[in-house]
């Protein structure tokens, strides 16, 4: 009962913190350019600081600490750079909102699906509340976001081709596949951070955000998804270099 009362009393703080985060992030995204770059750099720096704190909690020696710090630097830089690149061009805002919307849909749908259906846990030792039903719900939510965006973008974003508003269902099969992959990656990012925290013996990655913990706690899934997208982008970029094609597609 005391725990429930504590969570209820913390709700206004959590809501206010969430509202401030949305306003600041939304304003930076809309402004773009240097403002967006500074915002992403600030978040990346904060996450790396929290990463270093977790590593200090479980690294057993200088070599292991150095390896974790180097790996974290690469991981965070690729994820942050992906966010910066997504924002480029006329359709940068919508493309950035797509990947953010996918992660939000995964979190929200996984939460409600898990609470509604329950069932077997995915990794109870790492995250005791995550269920397979939640993962399926998260994948479905991500699929709907992807299909809706593809339908809209086919009329406005040249990267997606011709206008097909009336053919939402056409995008669902591929969107379901993409949503499933996205949900698995986002959940893996969540489990990975939970594993780091468990090894470090802490509940939250930091205390920067009142009622929410640290930055890493809030963007673990988004970072994992951006990292995966960034790796795919690097592979595609390598292919364009080898083929002699322009480095940036004309649609950007």
Tab-separated table of C-alpha atoms in Angstrom, residues 99-190:
chain	number	residue	atom	x	y	z
A	99	UNK	CA	11.368	6.677	-35.299
A	100	UNK	CA	10.389	8.417	-32.052
A	101	UNK	CA	6.752	7.461	-32.646
A	102	UNK	CA	7.727	3.836	-33.221
A	103	UNK	CA	9.504	3.693	-29.856
A	104	UNK	CA	6.611	5.417	-28.067
A	105	UNK	CA	4.108	3.024	-29.678
A	106	UNK	CA	6.228	0.052	-28.607
A	107	UNK	CA	6.442	1.277	-25.006
A	108	UNK	CA	2.763	2.209	-24.673
A	109	UNK	CA	1.308	-0.825	-26.452
A	110	UNK	CA	3.700	-3.207	-24.709
A	111	UNK	CA	2.706	-1.757	-21.336
A	112	UNK	CA	-1.046	-2.094	-21.860
A	113	UNK	CA	-0.796	-5.438	-23.660
A	114	UNK	CA	1.390	-6.852	-20.908
A	115	UNK	CA	-0.949	-5.639	-18.158
A	116	UNK	CA	-4.026	-6.904	-20.011
A	117	UNK	CA	-2.855	-10.370	-21.027
A	118	UNK	CA	0.068	-11.064	-18.686
A	119	UNK	CA	1.578	-14.450	-19.381
A	120	UNK	CA	5.173	-15.689	-19.487
A	121	UNK	CA	8.000	-13.248	-18.808
A	122	UNK	CA	10.714	-12.654	-21.394
A	123	UNK	CA	13.644	-12.207	-19.010
A	124	UNK	CA	12.373	-12.084	-15.411
A	125	UNK	CA	15.832	-11.723	-13.898
A	126	UNK	CA	16.544	-8.602	-15.943
A	127	UNK	CA	13.112	-7.007	-16.230
A	128	UNK	CA	10.407	-8.840	-14.240
A	129	UNK	CA	7.513	-6.882	-15.797
A	130	UNK	CA	8.314	-7.542	-19.469
A	131	UNK	CA	6.132	-10.275	-21.011
A	132	UNK	CA	5.872	-11.908	-24.415
A	133	UNK	CA	2.357	-10.488	-24.688
A	134	UNK	CA	3.844	-7.040	-24.187
A	135	UNK	CA	6.392	-7.652	-26.933
A	136	UNK	CA	3.662	-8.743	-29.344
A	137	UNK	CA	1.576	-5.698	-28.430
A	138	UNK	CA	4.574	-3.431	-28.921
A	139	UNK	CA	5.242	-4.947	-32.340
A	140	UNK	CA	1.599	-4.380	-33.338
A	141	UNK	CA	1.752	-0.754	-32.180
A	142	UNK	CA	4.951	-0.136	-34.100
A	143	UNK	CA	3.437	-1.749	-37.201
A	144	UNK	CA	0.453	0.596	-37.112
A	145	UNK	CA	2.734	3.628	-36.816
A	146	UNK	CA	4.909	2.436	-39.703
A	147	UNK	CA	1.912	1.644	-41.935
A	148	UNK	CA	0.253	4.980	-41.152
A	149	UNK	CA	3.461	6.877	-41.881
A	150	UNK	CA	4.118	4.968	-45.104
A	151	UNK	CA	0.570	5.754	-46.261
A	152	UNK	CA	0.980	9.456	-45.484
A	153	UNK	CA	4.539	9.645	-46.775
A	154	UNK	CA	3.641	8.038	-50.100
A	155	UNK	CA	1.740	11.249	-50.852
A	156	UNK	CA	4.249	13.765	-49.468
A	157	UNK	CA	7.693	12.231	-49.019
A	158	UNK	CA	9.357	11.308	-52.354
A	159	UNK	CA	11.383	8.643	-50.575
A	160	UNK	CA	8.186	6.575	-50.318
A	161	UNK	CA	6.908	6.828	-53.890
A	162	UNK	CA	3.386	7.479	-55.179
A	163	UNK	CA	0.270	8.613	-53.345
A	164	UNK	CA	-1.716	5.657	-51.994
A	165	UNK	CA	-3.870	6.984	-49.171
A	166	UNK	CA	-6.613	4.480	-49.959
A	167	UNK	CA	-4.257	1.502	-49.705
A	168	UNK	CA	-3.328	1.485	-46.011
A	169	UNK	CA	-3.664	-2.299	-45.937
A	170	UNK	CA	-0.984	-2.685	-48.592
A	171	UNK	CA	1.635	-1.415	-46.172
A	172	UNK	CA	0.577	-3.598	-43.232
A	173	UNK	CA	2.512	-6.822	-44.039
A	174	UNK	CA	5.861	-5.088	-44.385
A	175	UNK	CA	4.969	-2.743	-41.540
A	176	UNK	CA	4.245	-5.734	-39.286
A	177	UNK	CA	7.620	-7.222	-40.124
A	178	UNK	CA	9.315	-3.882	-39.507
A	179	UNK	CA	7.356	-3.346	-36.294
A	180	UNK	CA	8.363	-6.767	-34.998
A	181	UNK	CA	12.037	-6.104	-35.672
A	182	UNK	CA	11.786	-2.619	-34.165
A	183	UNK	CA	10.063	-3.945	-31.040
A	184	UNK	CA	12.723	-6.619	-30.574
A	185	UNK	CA	15.515	-4.072	-30.946
A	186	UNK	CA	13.897	-1.577	-28.569
A	187	UNK	CA	13.245	-4.299	-25.989
A	188	UNK	CA	16.843	-5.479	-26.366
A	189	UNK	CA	18.009	-1.933	-25.618
A	190	UNK	CA	15.825	-1.887	-22.514
